[in-house]
Short mmCIF file of C-alpha atoms and ligand atoms in Angstrom, two decimals:
data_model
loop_
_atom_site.label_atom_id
_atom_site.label_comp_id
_atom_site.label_asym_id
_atom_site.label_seq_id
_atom_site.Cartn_x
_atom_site.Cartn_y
_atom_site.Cartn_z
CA UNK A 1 -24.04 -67.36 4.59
CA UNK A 2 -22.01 -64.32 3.94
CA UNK A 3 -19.36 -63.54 7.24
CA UNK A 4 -17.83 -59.64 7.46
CA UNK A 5 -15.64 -58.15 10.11
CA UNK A 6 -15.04 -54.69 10.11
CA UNK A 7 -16.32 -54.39 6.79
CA UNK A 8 -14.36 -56.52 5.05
CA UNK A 9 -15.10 -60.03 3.89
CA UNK A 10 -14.41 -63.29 5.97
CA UNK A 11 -16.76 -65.97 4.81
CA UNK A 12 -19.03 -67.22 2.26
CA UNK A 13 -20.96 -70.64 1.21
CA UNK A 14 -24.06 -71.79 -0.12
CA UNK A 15 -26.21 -74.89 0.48
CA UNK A 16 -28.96 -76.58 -1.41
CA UNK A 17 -30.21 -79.04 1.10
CA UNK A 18 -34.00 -80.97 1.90
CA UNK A 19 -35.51 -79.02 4.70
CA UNK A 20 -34.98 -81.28 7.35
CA UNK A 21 -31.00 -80.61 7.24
CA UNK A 22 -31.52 -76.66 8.07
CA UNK A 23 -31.15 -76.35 11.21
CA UNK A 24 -27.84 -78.58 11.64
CA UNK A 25 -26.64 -77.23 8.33
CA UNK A 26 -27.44 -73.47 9.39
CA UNK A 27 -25.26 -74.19 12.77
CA UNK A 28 -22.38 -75.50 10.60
CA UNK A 29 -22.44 -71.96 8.64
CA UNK A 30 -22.26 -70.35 11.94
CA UNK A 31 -19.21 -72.65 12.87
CA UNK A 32 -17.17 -71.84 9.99
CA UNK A 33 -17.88 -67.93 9.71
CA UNK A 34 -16.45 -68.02 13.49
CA UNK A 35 -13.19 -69.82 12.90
CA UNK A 36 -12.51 -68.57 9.38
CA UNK A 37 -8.68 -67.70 8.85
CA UNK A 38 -9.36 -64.36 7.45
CA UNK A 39 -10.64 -63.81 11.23
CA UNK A 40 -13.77 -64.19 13.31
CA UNK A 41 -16.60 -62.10 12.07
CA UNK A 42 -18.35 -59.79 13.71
CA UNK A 43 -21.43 -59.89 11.36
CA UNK A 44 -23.10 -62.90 10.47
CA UNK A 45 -25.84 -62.84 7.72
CA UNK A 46 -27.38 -66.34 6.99
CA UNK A 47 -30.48 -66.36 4.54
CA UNK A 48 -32.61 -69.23 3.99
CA UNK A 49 -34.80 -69.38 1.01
CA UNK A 50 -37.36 -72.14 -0.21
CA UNK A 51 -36.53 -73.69 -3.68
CA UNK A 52 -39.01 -75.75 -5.65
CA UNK A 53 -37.80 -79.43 -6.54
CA UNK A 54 -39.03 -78.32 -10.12
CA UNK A 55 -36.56 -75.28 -10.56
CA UNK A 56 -33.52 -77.00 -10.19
CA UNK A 57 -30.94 -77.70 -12.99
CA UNK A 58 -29.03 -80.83 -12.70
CA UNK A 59 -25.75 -81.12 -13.65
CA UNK A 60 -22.07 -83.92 -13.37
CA UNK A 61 -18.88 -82.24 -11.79
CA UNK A 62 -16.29 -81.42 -13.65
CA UNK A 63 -13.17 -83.58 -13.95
CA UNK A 64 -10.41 -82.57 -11.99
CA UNK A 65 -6.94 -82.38 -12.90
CA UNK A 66 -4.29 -81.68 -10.50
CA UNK A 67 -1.40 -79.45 -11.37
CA UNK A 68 1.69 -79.56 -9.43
CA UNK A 69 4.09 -76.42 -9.69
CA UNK A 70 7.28 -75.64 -7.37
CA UNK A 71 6.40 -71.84 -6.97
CA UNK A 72 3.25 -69.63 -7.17
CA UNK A 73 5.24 -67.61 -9.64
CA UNK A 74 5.34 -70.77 -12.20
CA UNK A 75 1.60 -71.25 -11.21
CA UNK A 76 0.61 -67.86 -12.19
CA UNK A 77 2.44 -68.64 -16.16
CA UNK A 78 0.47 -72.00 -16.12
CA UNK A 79 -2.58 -69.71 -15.58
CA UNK A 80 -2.27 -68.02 -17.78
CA UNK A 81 -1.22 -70.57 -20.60
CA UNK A 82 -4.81 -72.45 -19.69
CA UNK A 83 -6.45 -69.12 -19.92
CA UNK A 84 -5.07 -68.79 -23.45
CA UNK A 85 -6.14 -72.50 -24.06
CA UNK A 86 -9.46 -71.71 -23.44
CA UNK A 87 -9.49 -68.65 -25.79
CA UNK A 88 -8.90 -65.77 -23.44
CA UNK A 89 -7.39 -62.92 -24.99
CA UNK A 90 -3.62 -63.31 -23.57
CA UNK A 91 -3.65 -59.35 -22.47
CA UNK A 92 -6.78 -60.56 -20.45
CA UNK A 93 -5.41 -63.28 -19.11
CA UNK A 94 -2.16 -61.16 -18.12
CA UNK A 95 -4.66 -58.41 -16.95
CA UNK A 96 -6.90 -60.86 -14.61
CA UNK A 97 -4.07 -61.95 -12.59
CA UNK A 98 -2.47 -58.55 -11.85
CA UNK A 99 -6.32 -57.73 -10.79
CA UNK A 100 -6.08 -60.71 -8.33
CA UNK A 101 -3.02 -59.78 -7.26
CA UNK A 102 -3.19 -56.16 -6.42
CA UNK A 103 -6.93 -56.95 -4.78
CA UNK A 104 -9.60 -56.19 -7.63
CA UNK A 105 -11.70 -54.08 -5.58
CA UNK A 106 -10.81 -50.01 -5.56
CA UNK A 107 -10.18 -50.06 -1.82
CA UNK A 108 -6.69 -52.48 -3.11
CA UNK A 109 -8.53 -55.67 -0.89
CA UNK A 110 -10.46 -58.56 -2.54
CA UNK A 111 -13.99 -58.09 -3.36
CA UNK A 112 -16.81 -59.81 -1.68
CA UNK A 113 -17.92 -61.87 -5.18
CA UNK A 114 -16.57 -62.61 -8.69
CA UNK A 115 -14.80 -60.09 -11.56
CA UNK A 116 -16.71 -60.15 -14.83
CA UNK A 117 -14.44 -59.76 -17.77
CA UNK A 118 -14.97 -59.73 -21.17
CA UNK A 119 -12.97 -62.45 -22.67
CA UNK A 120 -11.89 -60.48 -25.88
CA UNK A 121 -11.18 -56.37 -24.71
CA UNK A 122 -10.79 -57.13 -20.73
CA UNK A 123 -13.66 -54.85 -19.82
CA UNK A 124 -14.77 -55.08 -16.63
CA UNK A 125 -18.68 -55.69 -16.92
CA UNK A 126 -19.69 -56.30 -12.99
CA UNK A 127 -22.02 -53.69 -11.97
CA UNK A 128 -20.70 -53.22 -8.58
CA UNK A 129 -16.67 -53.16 -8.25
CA UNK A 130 -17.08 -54.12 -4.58
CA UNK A 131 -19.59 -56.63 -4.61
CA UNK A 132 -18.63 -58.87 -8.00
CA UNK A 133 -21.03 -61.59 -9.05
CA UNK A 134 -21.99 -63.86 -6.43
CA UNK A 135 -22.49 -67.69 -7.96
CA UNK A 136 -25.03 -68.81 -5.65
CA UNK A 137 -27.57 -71.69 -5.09
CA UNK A 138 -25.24 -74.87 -6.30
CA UNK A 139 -24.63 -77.65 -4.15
CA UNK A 140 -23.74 -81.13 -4.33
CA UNK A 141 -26.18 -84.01 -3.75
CA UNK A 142 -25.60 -86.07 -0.62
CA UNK A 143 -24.61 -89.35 -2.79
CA UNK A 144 -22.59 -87.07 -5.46
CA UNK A 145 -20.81 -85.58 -1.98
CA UNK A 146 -20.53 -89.12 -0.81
CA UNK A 147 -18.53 -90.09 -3.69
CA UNK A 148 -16.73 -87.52 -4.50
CA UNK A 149 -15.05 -87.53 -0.97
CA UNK A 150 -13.78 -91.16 -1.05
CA UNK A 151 -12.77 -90.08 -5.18
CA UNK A 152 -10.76 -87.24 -3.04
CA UNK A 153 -9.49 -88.84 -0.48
CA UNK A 154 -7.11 -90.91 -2.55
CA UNK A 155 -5.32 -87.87 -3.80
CA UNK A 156 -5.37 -86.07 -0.30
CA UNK A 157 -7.66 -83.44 -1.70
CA UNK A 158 -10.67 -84.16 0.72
CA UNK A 159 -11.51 -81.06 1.75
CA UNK A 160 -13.78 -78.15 2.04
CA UNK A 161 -11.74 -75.83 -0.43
CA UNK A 162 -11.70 -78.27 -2.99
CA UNK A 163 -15.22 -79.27 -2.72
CA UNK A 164 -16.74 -75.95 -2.65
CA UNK A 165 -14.41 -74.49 -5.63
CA UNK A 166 -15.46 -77.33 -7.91
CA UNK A 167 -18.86 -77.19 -7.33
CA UNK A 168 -19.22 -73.38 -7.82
CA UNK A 169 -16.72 -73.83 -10.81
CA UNK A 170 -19.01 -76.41 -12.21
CA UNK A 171 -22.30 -74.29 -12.65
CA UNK A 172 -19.80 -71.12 -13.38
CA UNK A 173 -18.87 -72.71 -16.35
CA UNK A 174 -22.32 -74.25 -17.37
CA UNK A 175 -23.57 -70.58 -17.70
CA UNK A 176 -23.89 -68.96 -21.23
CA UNK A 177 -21.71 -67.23 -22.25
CA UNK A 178 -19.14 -68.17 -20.10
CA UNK A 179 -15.60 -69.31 -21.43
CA UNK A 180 -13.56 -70.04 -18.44
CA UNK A 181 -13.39 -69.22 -14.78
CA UNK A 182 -9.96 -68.47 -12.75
CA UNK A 183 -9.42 -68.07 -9.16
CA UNK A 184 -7.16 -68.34 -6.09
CA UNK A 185 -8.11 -68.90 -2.54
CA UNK A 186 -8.22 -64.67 -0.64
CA UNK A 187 -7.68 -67.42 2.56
CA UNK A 188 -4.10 -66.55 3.76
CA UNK A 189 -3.55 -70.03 4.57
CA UNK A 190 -4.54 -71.62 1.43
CA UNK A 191 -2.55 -71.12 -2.02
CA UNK A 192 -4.15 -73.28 -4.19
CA UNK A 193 -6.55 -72.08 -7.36
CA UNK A 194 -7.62 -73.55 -10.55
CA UNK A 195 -8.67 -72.26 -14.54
CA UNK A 196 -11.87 -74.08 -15.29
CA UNK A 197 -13.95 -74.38 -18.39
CA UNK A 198 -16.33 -76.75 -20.20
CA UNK A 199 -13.24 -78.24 -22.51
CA UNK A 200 -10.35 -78.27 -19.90
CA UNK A 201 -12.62 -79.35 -16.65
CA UNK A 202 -11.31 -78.15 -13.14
CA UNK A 203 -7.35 -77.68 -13.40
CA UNK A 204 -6.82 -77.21 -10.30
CA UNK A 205 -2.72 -75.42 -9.63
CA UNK A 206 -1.88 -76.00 -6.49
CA UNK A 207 0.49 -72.59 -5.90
CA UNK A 208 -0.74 -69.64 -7.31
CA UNK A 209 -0.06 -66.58 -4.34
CA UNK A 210 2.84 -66.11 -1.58
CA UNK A 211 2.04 -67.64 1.96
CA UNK A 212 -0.04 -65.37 4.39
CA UNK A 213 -1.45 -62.83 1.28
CA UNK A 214 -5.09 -62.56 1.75
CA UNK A 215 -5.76 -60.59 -2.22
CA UNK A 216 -7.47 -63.33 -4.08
CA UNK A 217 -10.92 -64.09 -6.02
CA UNK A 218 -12.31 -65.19 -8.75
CA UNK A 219 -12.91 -64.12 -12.75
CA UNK A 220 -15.44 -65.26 -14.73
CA UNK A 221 -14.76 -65.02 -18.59
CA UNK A 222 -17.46 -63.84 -20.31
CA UNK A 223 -18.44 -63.55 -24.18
CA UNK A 224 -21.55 -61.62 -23.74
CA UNK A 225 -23.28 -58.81 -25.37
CA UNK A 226 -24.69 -56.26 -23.20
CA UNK A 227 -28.39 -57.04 -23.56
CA UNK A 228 -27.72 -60.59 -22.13
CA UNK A 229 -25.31 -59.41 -19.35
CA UNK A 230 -28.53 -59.53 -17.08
CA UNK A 231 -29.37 -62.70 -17.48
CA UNK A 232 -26.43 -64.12 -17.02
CA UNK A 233 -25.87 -62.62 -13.45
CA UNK A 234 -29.42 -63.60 -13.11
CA UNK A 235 -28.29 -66.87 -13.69
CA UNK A 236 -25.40 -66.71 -12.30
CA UNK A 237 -27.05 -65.74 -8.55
CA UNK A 238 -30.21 -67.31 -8.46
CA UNK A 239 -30.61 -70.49 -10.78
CA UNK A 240 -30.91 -73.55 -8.40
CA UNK A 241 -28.32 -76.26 -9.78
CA UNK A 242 -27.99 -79.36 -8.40
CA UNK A 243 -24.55 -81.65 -9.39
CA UNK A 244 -25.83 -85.33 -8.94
CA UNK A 245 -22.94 -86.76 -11.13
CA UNK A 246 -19.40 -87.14 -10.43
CA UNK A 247 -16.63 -86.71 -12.72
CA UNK A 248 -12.99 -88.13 -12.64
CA UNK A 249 -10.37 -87.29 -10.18
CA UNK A 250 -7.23 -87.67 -12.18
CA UNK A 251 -3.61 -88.26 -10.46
CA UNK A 252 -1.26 -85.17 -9.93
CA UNK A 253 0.50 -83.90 -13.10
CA UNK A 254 4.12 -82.52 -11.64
CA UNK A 255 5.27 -79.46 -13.57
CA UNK A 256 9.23 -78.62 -13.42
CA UNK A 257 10.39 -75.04 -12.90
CA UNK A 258 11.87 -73.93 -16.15
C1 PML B 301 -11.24 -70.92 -1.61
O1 PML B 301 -11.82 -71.81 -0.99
O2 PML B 301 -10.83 -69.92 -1.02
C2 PML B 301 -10.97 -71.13 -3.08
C3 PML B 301 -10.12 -72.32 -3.25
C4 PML B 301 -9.79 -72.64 -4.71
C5 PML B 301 -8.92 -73.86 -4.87
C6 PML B 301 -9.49 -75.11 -4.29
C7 PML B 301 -8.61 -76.33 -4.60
O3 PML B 301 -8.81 -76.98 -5.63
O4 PML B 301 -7.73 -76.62 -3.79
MG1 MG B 302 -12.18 -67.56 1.06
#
């Protein structure tokens, strides 16, 4: 389901579900696109494809690890010090969040879909500075879901944003040639975000962008050559993967202002 108003993005989510789940699942997308914080939308575009069971990649969540910070100033340095971590170029790293921050597509607002950045010279690689990458056909299965929830709920993290970001951050970082992911929420409402990569798992920072700012998106770190930049997005946007495994759900880690 992708959700616009006026031209500008609202909405977004994906589902891999059996077929009998459509049409309640379909209605749900509706639901959400219509009471979105960004705004209602005024265009609406739900597309429903047929996957074979023999397509899909399986894969186990990432652990999460929750970072506590006391401003989103001190959220952004921890950023970018788990960027670093997982090998980004600093000057990337430095370069990604002022992207976020000033909204990464030209018109100064958040694009519809993901940055592509070359880990090592900070090149933008995305073919469309609008559009982005769109990570797309991932979902969790229902007794994955099931468990991550209750996993969740302990911590207070059961929620939509959470769910959604480390499921999409899980087959982000599963794709070759990726190093790392970063994002924070465009929501206004929501100023959480997380660094995520095969070694570190989901590091989720739970302040990362003032209250009520709607700039906000996602990077994916790339170490690609040009020739297998296609199949990458390819795989990025159209590989059915399936998470049937959960990972762990660690306690919050509080980080003092310094
Ligand atoms: C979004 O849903 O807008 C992205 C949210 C990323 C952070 C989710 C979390 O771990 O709280
Ligand atoms: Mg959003």
């Amino acid at each position: 389901m992708r959700a616009e108003s006026n031209g500008k993005h609202i909405s977004g989510a994906e589902r891999l579900v059996p077929i009998d789940q459509l049409e309640v699942v379909a209605a749900e997308m509706v639901q959400r696109a219509l009471r979105h914080s960004r705004g209602r939308a005024e265009q609406i575009n739900i597309s429903v494809e047929e996957i074979a069971p023999a397509a899909l990649q399986f894969g186990c969540l990432l652990d999460l690890h929750n970072n506590q910070v006391q401003s989103w100033q001190q959220g952004r340095e921890l950023a970018k010090e788990m960027l670093v971590n997982c090998t980004v170029n600093r000057k990337v790293a430095e370069l990604a969040i002022k992207l976020l921050a000033d909204g990464a597509a030209p018109n100064g607002q958040s694009m519809r879909g993901a940055m592509l950045i070359d880990a090592d010279s900070g090149q933008r690689l995305e073919a469309d500075l609008t559009r982005g990458v769109r990570a797309s056909r991932m979902d969790l299965s229902a007794d994955a879901l099931l468990q991550l929830r209750s996993l969740l709920a302990v911590h207070g993290l059961d929620n939509a944003h959470v769910i959604e970001a480390l499921t999409l951050a899980t087959k982000v970082v599963h794709a070759p040639t990726v190093v790392a992911e970063f994002c924070w929420s465009d929501d206004p409402d929501y100023l959480a975000g997380y660094v995520a990569s095969v070694k570190t798992g989901y590091q989720r920072i739970s302040w990362l962008k003032p209250m009520g700012e709607e700039r906000g998106g996602r990077v994916f770190f790339v170490r690609s050559s040009k020739e297998r930049l296609g199949y990458l997005v390819a795989w990025l946007e159209r590989q059915p993967y399936l998470i049937n495994r959960v990972g762990q759900i660690n306690p919050p880690r509080f980080w003092e202002e310094i």
